[in-house]
Amino acid sequence: MRRRRRKPERGAAGRGSSAPPNSLFGEILDWMLAPLLFLWPISIIVTHSVADNIANQPYDLALADSVRALARLVTRDEQGGVRVDFPAPPRALFRSDQDDTVYYQVASQGGEIITGDSQVSWVSPPVNLLPEQVLYRDDHIHGEQVRVAYQFIRTAQAAVADTVLVQVAETRNKRSNLASRVVTGVLLPQFAIIPLAVILVWVGLTRGIM
């Protein structure tokens, strides 16, 4: 009797038995790394937003102190007009440093500038205005971004509806530098951690599946 030859299908299947682990390895690796690579740009955006808020806080407090100091100098003369009694030249009080330029303005309720820089935009008071409340906004002066702190005040002789707008604006160079340092300090470790995480995932999958 002739011996039956073995069917080649079993040998072919044996030769292809390594394909499923490789395919499974690549699929798991894709599913683990794809979310990581997707979330990384989002984390960069969130980090920038958080860094901007961190940079704004200390400089906003200093800007608010400047607004309050300027508001204390606002008085009324014998004729009822508003004036600002500067104890020193205004530019000495609101001087510019090597990084930023500072603008100030005191304006009447109708937008008439009493003293200061005309480049600072006038704004109307909010509906619910709290006493001695300092507000903030972002604006542009000469095409450059500025942070503005402003306050609406009423002098002792003023009528109830008569308010004076006090504003101090500062360019954002120091804030941007601080935010950049925060972002750099957070993102630099990620450049080392993420490649290390990819290597550890690859090693773990290799040992577990292959």
PDB file of C-alpha atoms in Angstrom:
ATOM      1  CA  MET A   1       0.000   0.000   0.000  1.00  0.00           C
ATOM      2  CA  ARG A   2       1.158   3.400  -0.843  1.00  0.00           C
ATOM      3  CA  ARG A   3       1.631   5.847   1.945  1.00  0.00           C
ATOM      4  CA  ARG A   4      -0.577   8.835   1.758  1.00  0.00           C
ATOM      5  CA  ARG A   5       1.221  12.097   1.391  1.00  0.00           C
ATOM      6  CA  ARG A   6       0.602  14.688   4.079  1.00  0.00           C
ATOM      7  CA  LYS A   7      -1.556  17.544   3.045  1.00  0.00           C
ATOM      8  CA  PRO A   8       0.419  20.727   2.620  1.00  0.00           C
ATOM      9  CA  GLU A   9      -2.295  22.800   4.241  1.00  0.00           C
ATOM     10  CA  ARG A  10      -1.150  21.870   7.715  1.00  0.00           C
ATOM     11  CA  GLY A  11       2.424  22.871   6.952  1.00  0.00           C
ATOM     12  CA  ALA A  12       1.261  26.102   5.403  1.00  0.00           C
ATOM     13  CA  ALA A  13      -0.803  26.811   8.475  1.00  0.00           C
ATOM     14  CA  GLY A  14       2.194  26.078  10.605  1.00  0.00           C
ATOM     15  CA  ARG A  15       4.335  28.448   8.627  1.00  0.00           C
ATOM     16  CA  GLY A  16       1.675  31.169   8.979  1.00  0.00           C
ATOM     17  CA  SER A  17       1.112  30.611  12.692  1.00  0.00           C
ATOM     18  CA  SER A  18       3.328  33.597  13.562  1.00  0.00           C
ATOM     19  CA  ALA A  19       1.104  36.030  11.667  1.00  0.00           C
ATOM     20  CA  PRO A  20      -1.715  36.349  14.230  1.00  0.00           C
ATOM     21  CA  PRO A  21       0.621  37.405  17.116  1.00  0.00           C
ATOM     22  CA  ASN A  22       2.269  39.999  14.925  1.00  0.00           C
ATOM     23  CA  SER A  23      -1.083  41.316  13.821  1.00  0.00           C
ATOM     24  CA  LEU A  24      -2.391  41.365  17.401  1.00  0.00           C
ATOM     25  CA  PHE A  25       0.784  43.073  18.594  1.00  0.00           C
ATOM     26  CA  GLY A  26       0.436  45.860  16.016  1.00  0.00           C
ATOM     27  CA  GLU A  27      -3.258  46.340  16.729  1.00  0.00           C
ATOM     28  CA  ILE A  28      -2.788  46.623  20.485  1.00  0.00           C
ATOM     29  CA  LEU A  29       0.156  48.977  19.996  1.00  0.00           C
ATOM     30  CA  ASP A  30      -1.923  51.187  17.744  1.00  0.00           C
ATOM     31  CA  TRP A  31      -4.810  51.327  20.207  1.00  0.00           C
ATOM     32  CA  MET A  32      -2.473  52.228  23.066  1.00  0.00           C
ATOM     33  CA  LEU A  33      -0.358  54.819  21.285  1.00  0.00           C
ATOM     34  CA  ALA A  34      -3.044  56.523  19.185  1.00  0.00           C
ATOM     35  CA  PRO A  35      -4.877  58.046  22.206  1.00  0.00           C
ATOM     36  CA  LEU A  36      -1.534  59.133  23.658  1.00  0.00           C
ATOM     37  CA  LEU A  37      -0.520  60.935  20.465  1.00  0.00           C
ATOM     38  CA  PHE A  38      -4.013  62.423  20.181  1.00  0.00           C
ATOM     39  CA  LEU A  39      -4.096  63.742  23.742  1.00  0.00           C
ATOM     40  CA  TRP A  40      -0.621  65.243  23.664  1.00  0.00           C
ATOM     41  CA  PRO A  41      -1.534  68.270  21.468  1.00  0.00           C
ATOM     42  CA  ILE A  42      -4.616  68.815  23.629  1.00  0.00           C
ATOM     43  CA  SER A  43      -2.441  68.830  26.738  1.00  0.00           C
ATOM     44  CA  ILE A  44      -0.208  71.460  25.109  1.00  0.00           C
ATOM     45  CA  ILE A  45      -3.217  73.706  24.441  1.00  0.00           C
ATOM     46  CA  VAL A  46      -4.511  73.258  27.988  1.00  0.00           C
ATOM     47  CA  THR A  47      -1.052  73.952  29.383  1.00  0.00           C
ATOM     48  CA  HIS A  48      -0.860  77.217  27.426  1.00  0.00           C
ATOM     49  CA  SER A  49      -4.244  78.288  28.811  1.00  0.00           C
ATOM     50  CA  VAL A  50      -3.265  77.443  32.381  1.00  0.00           C
ATOM     51  CA  ALA A  51       0.086  79.193  31.959  1.00  0.00           C
ATOM     52  CA  ASP A  52      -1.635  82.361  30.726  1.00  0.00           C
ATOM     53  CA  ASN A  53      -3.888  82.363  33.797  1.00  0.00           C
ATOM     54  CA  ILE A  54      -0.919  81.819  36.091  1.00  0.00           C
ATOM     55  CA  ALA A  55       0.996  84.660  34.423  1.00  0.00           C
ATOM     56  CA  ASN A  56      -1.986  87.011  34.618  1.00  0.00           C
ATOM     57  CA  GLN A  57      -2.645  86.671  38.342  1.00  0.00           C
ATOM     58  CA  PRO A  58       0.389  88.430  39.882  1.00  0.00           C
ATOM     59  CA  TYR A  59       0.542  91.131  37.231  1.00  0.00           C
ATOM     60  CA  ASP A  60      -3.213  91.745  37.466  1.00  0.00           C
ATOM     61  CA  LEU A  61      -2.839  92.343  41.200  1.00  0.00           C
ATOM     62  CA  ALA A  62      -0.064  94.876  40.573  1.00  0.00           C
ATOM     63  CA  LEU A  63      -2.157  96.546  37.873  1.00  0.00           C
ATOM     64  CA  ALA A  64      -5.132  96.757  40.244  1.00  0.00           C
ATOM     65  CA  ASP A  65      -2.943  98.424  42.876  1.00  0.00           C
ATOM     66  CA  SER A  66      -1.942 101.037  40.285  1.00  0.00           C
ATOM     67  CA  VAL A  67      -5.595 101.706  39.446  1.00  0.00           C
ATOM     68  CA  ARG A  68      -6.519 102.131  43.113  1.00  0.00           C
ATOM     69  CA  ALA A  69      -3.541 104.430  43.685  1.00  0.00           C
ATOM     70  CA  LEU A  70      -4.608 106.558  40.714  1.00  0.00           C
ATOM     71  CA  ALA A  71      -8.232 106.594  41.888  1.00  0.00           C
ATOM     72  CA  ARG A  72      -7.191 108.006  45.269  1.00  0.00           C
ATOM     73  CA  LEU A  73      -5.687 111.009  43.484  1.00  0.00           C
ATOM     74  CA  VAL A  74      -8.986 111.960  41.810  1.00  0.00           C
ATOM     75  CA  THR A  75     -10.717 114.913  43.498  1.00  0.00           C
ATOM     76  CA  ARG A  76     -13.044 117.787  42.621  1.00  0.00           C
ATOM     77  CA  ASP A  77     -12.173 121.460  42.631  1.00  0.00           C
ATOM     78  CA  GLU A  78     -14.291 124.353  43.902  1.00  0.00           C
ATOM     79  CA  GLN A  79     -16.179 124.559  40.610  1.00  0.00           C
ATOM     80  CA  GLY A  80     -17.091 120.873  40.745  1.00  0.00           C
ATOM     81  CA  GLY A  81     -14.664 119.842  38.044  1.00  0.00           C
ATOM     82  CA  VAL A  82     -12.666 116.654  38.284  1.00  0.00           C
ATOM     83  CA  ARG A  83      -8.919 116.893  38.682  1.00  0.00           C
ATOM     84  CA  VAL A  84      -6.045 114.555  39.493  1.00  0.00           C
ATOM     85  CA  ASP A  85      -3.542 115.733  42.097  1.00  0.00           C
ATOM     86  CA  PHE A  86      -0.323 113.972  41.159  1.00  0.00           C
ATOM     87  CA  PRO A  87       2.332 114.133  43.908  1.00  0.00           C
ATOM     88  CA  ALA A  88       4.985 113.596  41.228  1.00  0.00           C
ATOM     89  CA  PRO A  89       5.132 113.640  37.429  1.00  0.00           C
ATOM     90  CA  PRO A  90       2.682 110.987  36.154  1.00  0.00           C
ATOM     91  CA  ARG A  91       5.329 109.219  34.126  1.00  0.00           C
ATOM     92  CA  ALA A  92       7.362 108.754  37.292  1.00  0.00           C
ATOM     93  CA  LEU A  93       4.397 107.035  38.960  1.00  0.00           C
ATOM     94  CA  PHE A  94       3.411 104.942  35.938  1.00  0.00           C
ATOM     95  CA  ARG A  95       6.823 104.498  34.455  1.00  0.00           C
ATOM     96  CA  SER A  96       7.606 101.975  31.755  1.00  0.00           C
ATOM     97  CA  ASP A  97      10.177  99.293  32.428  1.00  0.00           C
ATOM     98  CA  GLN A  98      12.496  97.575  29.961  1.00  0.00           C
ATOM     99  CA  ASP A  99       9.851  94.984  29.077  1.00  0.00           C
ATOM    100  CA  ASP A 100       6.494  96.764  29.030  1.00  0.00           C
ATOM    101  CA  THR A 101       4.873 100.112  28.384  1.00  0.00           C
ATOM    102  CA  VAL A 102       2.296 101.464  30.839  1.00  0.00           C
ATOM    103  CA  TYR A 103      -0.609 103.757  29.883  1.00  0.00           C
ATOM    104  CA  TYR A 104      -3.034 105.528  32.216  1.00  0.00           C
ATOM    105  CA  GLN A 105      -6.215 107.506  31.789  1.00  0.00           C
ATOM    106  CA  VAL A 106      -8.835 109.340  33.844  1.00  0.00           C
ATOM    107  CA  ALA A 107     -12.035 110.114  31.920  1.00  0.00           C
ATOM    108  CA  SER A 108     -15.455 111.524  32.700  1.00  0.00           C
ATOM    109  CA  GLN A 109     -18.683 109.629  32.348  1.00  0.00           C
ATOM    110  CA  GLY A 110     -19.190 110.927  28.825  1.00  0.00           C
ATOM    111  CA  GLY A 111     -15.755 109.761  27.695  1.00  0.00           C
ATOM    112  CA  GLU A 112     -13.992 113.137  27.950  1.00  0.00           C
ATOM    113  CA  ILE A 113     -10.356 112.590  28.907  1.00  0.00           C
ATOM    114  CA  ILE A 114      -9.398 114.507  32.039  1.00  0.00           C
ATOM    115  CA  THR A 115      -5.781 113.389  32.040  1.00  0.00           C
ATOM    116  CA  GLY A 116      -3.692 110.594  30.637  1.00  0.00           C
ATOM    117  CA  ASP A 117      -3.339 108.728  27.360  1.00  0.00           C
ATOM    118  CA  SER A 118      -6.040 108.990  24.736  1.00  0.00           C
ATOM    119  CA  GLN A 119      -5.035 105.639  23.221  1.00  0.00           C
ATOM    120  CA  VAL A 120      -6.793 103.738  26.029  1.00  0.00           C
ATOM    121  CA  SER A 121     -10.331 102.936  24.912  1.00  0.00           C
ATOM    122  CA  TRP A 122     -13.223 104.274  26.978  1.00  0.00           C
ATOM    123  CA  VAL A 123     -15.781 101.784  28.267  1.00  0.00           C
ATOM    124  CA  SER A 124     -19.209 102.252  29.788  1.00  0.00           C
ATOM    125  CA  PRO A 125     -19.873 101.130  33.370  1.00  0.00           C
ATOM    126  CA  PRO A 126     -21.496  97.732  33.905  1.00  0.00           C
ATOM    127  CA  VAL A 127     -25.110  97.445  35.002  1.00  0.00           C
ATOM    128  CA  ASN A 128     -24.256  95.954  38.379  1.00  0.00           C
ATOM    129  CA  LEU A 129     -21.302  98.021  39.530  1.00  0.00           C
ATOM    130  CA  LEU A 130     -19.870  97.190  42.938  1.00  0.00           C
ATOM    131  CA  PRO A 131     -18.121  99.907  44.983  1.00  0.00           C
ATOM    132  CA  GLU A 132     -14.351 100.030  44.419  1.00  0.00           C
ATOM    133  CA  GLN A 133     -14.554  97.076  42.047  1.00  0.00           C
ATOM    134  CA  VAL A 134     -11.553  96.687  39.729  1.00  0.00           C
ATOM    135  CA  LEU A 135     -12.337  95.119  36.365  1.00  0.00           C
ATOM    136  CA  TYR A 136     -10.025  93.703  33.703  1.00  0.00           C
ATOM    137  CA  ARG A 137     -10.098  93.416  29.950  1.00  0.00           C
ATOM    138  CA  ASP A 138      -7.749  92.756  27.028  1.00  0.00           C
ATOM    139  CA  ASP A 139      -7.279  95.461  24.407  1.00  0.00           C
ATOM    140  CA  HIS A 140      -4.873  96.751  21.763  1.00  0.00           C
ATOM    141  CA  ILE A 141      -2.860  99.970  21.701  1.00  0.00           C
ATOM    142  CA  HIS A 142      -0.782 100.803  18.632  1.00  0.00           C
ATOM    143  CA  GLY A 143      -1.427  97.275  17.384  1.00  0.00           C
ATOM    144  CA  GLU A 144       0.060  95.724  20.529  1.00  0.00           C
ATOM    145  CA  GLN A 145      -1.839  93.620  23.042  1.00  0.00           C
ATOM    146  CA  VAL A 146      -2.392  95.224  26.431  1.00  0.00           C
ATOM    147  CA  ARG A 147      -4.001  94.205  29.684  1.00  0.00           C
ATOM    148  CA  VAL A 148      -6.256  96.903  31.138  1.00  0.00           C
ATOM    149  CA  ALA A 149      -7.397  97.291  34.734  1.00  0.00           C
ATOM    150  CA  TYR A 150     -10.101  99.894  35.278  1.00  0.00           C
ATOM    151  CA  GLN A 151     -12.376 101.219  37.971  1.00  0.00           C
ATOM    152  CA  PHE A 152     -15.430 103.499  38.092  1.00  0.00           C
ATOM    153  CA  ILE A 153     -15.429 105.890  41.056  1.00  0.00           C
ATOM    154  CA  ARG A 154     -17.664 108.607  42.450  1.00  0.00           C
ATOM    155  CA  THR A 155     -16.153 111.591  44.247  1.00  0.00           C
ATOM    156  CA  ALA A 156     -17.733 112.990  47.401  1.00  0.00           C
ATOM    157  CA  GLN A 157     -19.240 115.996  45.614  1.00  0.00           C
ATOM    158  CA  ALA A 158     -20.455 114.077  42.590  1.00  0.00           C
ATOM    159  CA  ALA A 159     -24.058 113.356  41.821  1.00  0.00           C
ATOM    160  CA  VAL A 160     -25.283 109.794  42.120  1.00  0.00           C
ATOM    161  CA  ALA A 161     -25.183 109.177  38.374  1.00  0.00           C
ATOM    162  CA  ASP A 162     -21.835 110.928  37.854  1.00  0.00           C
ATOM    163  CA  THR A 163     -18.897 108.532  37.635  1.00  0.00           C
ATOM    164  CA  VAL A 164     -15.245 108.818  36.688  1.00  0.00           C
ATOM    165  CA  LEU A 165     -13.372 106.116  34.807  1.00  0.00           C
ATOM    166  CA  VAL A 166      -9.822 105.328  35.950  1.00  0.00           C
ATOM    167  CA  GLN A 167      -7.729 103.007  33.773  1.00  0.00           C
ATOM    168  CA  VAL A 168      -4.192 101.641  33.729  1.00  0.00           C
ATOM    169  CA  ALA A 169      -3.019  99.539  30.779  1.00  0.00           C
ATOM    170  CA  GLU A 170       0.163  97.531  30.364  1.00  0.00           C
ATOM    171  CA  THR A 171       1.630  95.618  27.454  1.00  0.00           C
ATOM    172  CA  ARG A 172       1.844  91.857  27.891  1.00  0.00           C
ATOM    173  CA  ASN A 173       5.563  91.171  27.401  1.00  0.00           C
ATOM    174  CA  LYS A 174       6.326  90.130  30.994  1.00  0.00           C
ATOM    175  CA  ARG A 175       3.190  88.011  31.081  1.00  0.00           C
ATOM    176  CA  SER A 176       4.119  86.262  27.844  1.00  0.00           C
ATOM    177  CA  ASN A 177       7.647  85.587  29.093  1.00  0.00           C
ATOM    178  CA  LEU A 178       6.350  84.097  32.337  1.00  0.00           C
ATOM    179  CA  ALA A 179       3.759  81.978  30.503  1.00  0.00           C
ATOM    180  CA  SER A 180       6.457  80.700  28.137  1.00  0.00           C
ATOM    181  CA  ARG A 181       8.636  79.667  31.071  1.00  0.00           C
ATOM    182  CA  VAL A 182       5.724  77.817  32.666  1.00  0.00           C
ATOM    183  CA  VAL A 183       4.908  76.002  29.415  1.00  0.00           C
ATOM    184  CA  THR A 184       8.563  75.101  28.871  1.00  0.00           C
ATOM    185  CA  GLY A 185       8.890  73.756  32.405  1.00  0.00           C
ATOM    186  CA  VAL A 186       5.826  71.543  31.924  1.00  0.00           C
ATOM    187  CA  LEU A 187       6.423  70.327  28.372  1.00  0.00           C
ATOM    188  CA  LEU A 188      10.145  69.569  28.529  1.00  0.00           C
ATOM    189  CA  PRO A 189       9.674  66.592  30.892  1.00  0.00           C
ATOM    190  CA  GLN A 190       6.955  65.288  28.551  1.00  0.00           C
ATOM    191  CA  PHE A 191       9.439  65.077  25.693  1.00  0.00           C
ATOM    192  CA  ALA A 192      11.396  62.579  27.808  1.00  0.00           C
ATOM    193  CA  ILE A 193       8.429  60.776  29.399  1.00  0.00           C
ATOM    194  CA  ILE A 194       6.416  60.084  26.235  1.00  0.00           C
ATOM    195  CA  PRO A 195       9.219  58.306  24.299  1.00  0.00           C
ATOM    196  CA  LEU A 196      10.014  56.332  27.460  1.00  0.00           C
ATOM    197  CA  ALA A 197       6.349  55.336  27.778  1.00  0.00           C
ATOM    198  CA  VAL A 198       6.310  54.205  24.142  1.00  0.00           C
ATOM    199  CA  ILE A 199       9.400  52.040  24.718  1.00  0.00           C
ATOM    200  CA  LEU A 200       7.925  50.492  27.879  1.00  0.00           C
ATOM    201  CA  VAL A 201       4.655  49.715  26.093  1.00  0.00           C
ATOM    202  CA  TRP A 202       6.524  48.145  23.196  1.00  0.00           C
ATOM    203  CA  VAL A 203       8.691  46.021  25.544  1.00  0.00           C
ATOM    204  CA  GLY A 204       5.677  44.912  27.572  1.00  0.00           C
ATOM    205  CA  LEU A 205       3.705  43.889  24.522  1.00  0.00           C
ATOM    206  CA  THR A 206       6.716  42.080  23.061  1.00  0.00           C
ATOM    207  CA  ARG A 207       7.170  39.992  26.196  1.00  0.00           C
ATOM    208  CA  GLY A 208       3.463  39.333  26.631  1.00  0.00           C
ATOM    209  CA  ILE A 209       2.413  38.450  23.112  1.00  0.00           C
ATOM    210  CA  MET A 210       5.385  37.479  20.968  1.00  0.00           C
TER     211      MET A 210
END
